[in-house]
Structure formats: C-alpha cells, structure tokens
C-alpha cells in the first residue's frame, strides 16, 4: 500500500481527485489542507498552511509520496517549503502540480523547477492526470462515461 500525502487547498476537482484515490485499495491517503473540507471516511485529514515547514514536515513523516496542489501565484513559496520539509523527512517522491495553467509567470515556474532539482525524485506538472501517471496510479473513468464511444453511421 502506498502512503500518499496530498497538500493544498482543495477545489472541486481536487476533492473529486481525493474521492477517486480513496476508492483505490492500494492507496492510504492523508490530506493536509488550510481549510476544513469533507473527506471520505478512510482519508486522514490535517489542517495547516502549505508554507508551515513544521506542520508540513510532521505530515510528511512515513509518506511514500507527497503531492502538492499549488496555484502558480504561490508556486515559489510553497515549492521551497515542500523542498525543505522533504529534505528534513527524507520524502521518497514529491510531485508539485499547478492547479491552473497560467503561463504569464515564467519566473515562478523556473524558480520552482530549480528548487525541485535538489530532491532525488521530484516533478513539476500541470494537471491531476499527470500526478496519477507519475505515481503509477490507475486512471479513473466516471461510471457515467463509456470507455469507448460508438460511431454514428
């Protein structure tokens, strides 16, 4: 079983991501978020700010992977805190995923990428599908959507 820590404020897509991951038997989830959110019963919830190194370090203990969900505007500060906490705890895998696709802040992106270079296994991605792929988690297709759509003829 993989122990995965999800760090960040959870919008509706982040909450759906948590629900989907909580259904996987191969994953044990902990969520570290700055605000109260309703989580599935089998998900541990911790409240704390992404830039609180002490709280974040404590949350990272015994985790196989850490996934930070970060808006681009806060990317540098959060990434630097994640890197510091990951070094302190020996986190095995870190994935920082931007929660938006803002490209107008290239300095933020470069600085975050440079900070992650200091970790043995770390990636900066955009999108939850990329997070799934990097962690080796299966893709989930909502039951209301068919896997293959038929062609009208």
CSV table of C-alpha atoms in Angstrom, one decimal, residues 15 18 25 28 75 87 93 126 136:
chain,number,residue,atom,x,y,z
A,15,UNK,CA,-11.9,17.0,-3.9
A,18,UNK,CA,-9.3,12.7,-3.3
A,25,UNK,CA,-7.3,-0.4,-2.3
A,28,UNK,CA,-3.6,5.2,2.0
A,75,UNK,CA,4.3,28.2,-6.6
A,87,UNK,CA,14.8,17.1,2.8
A,93,UNK,CA,8.8,11.1,-4.0
A,126,UNK,CA,0.1,20.7,-14.5
A,136,UNK,CA,1.7,4.9,-11.1
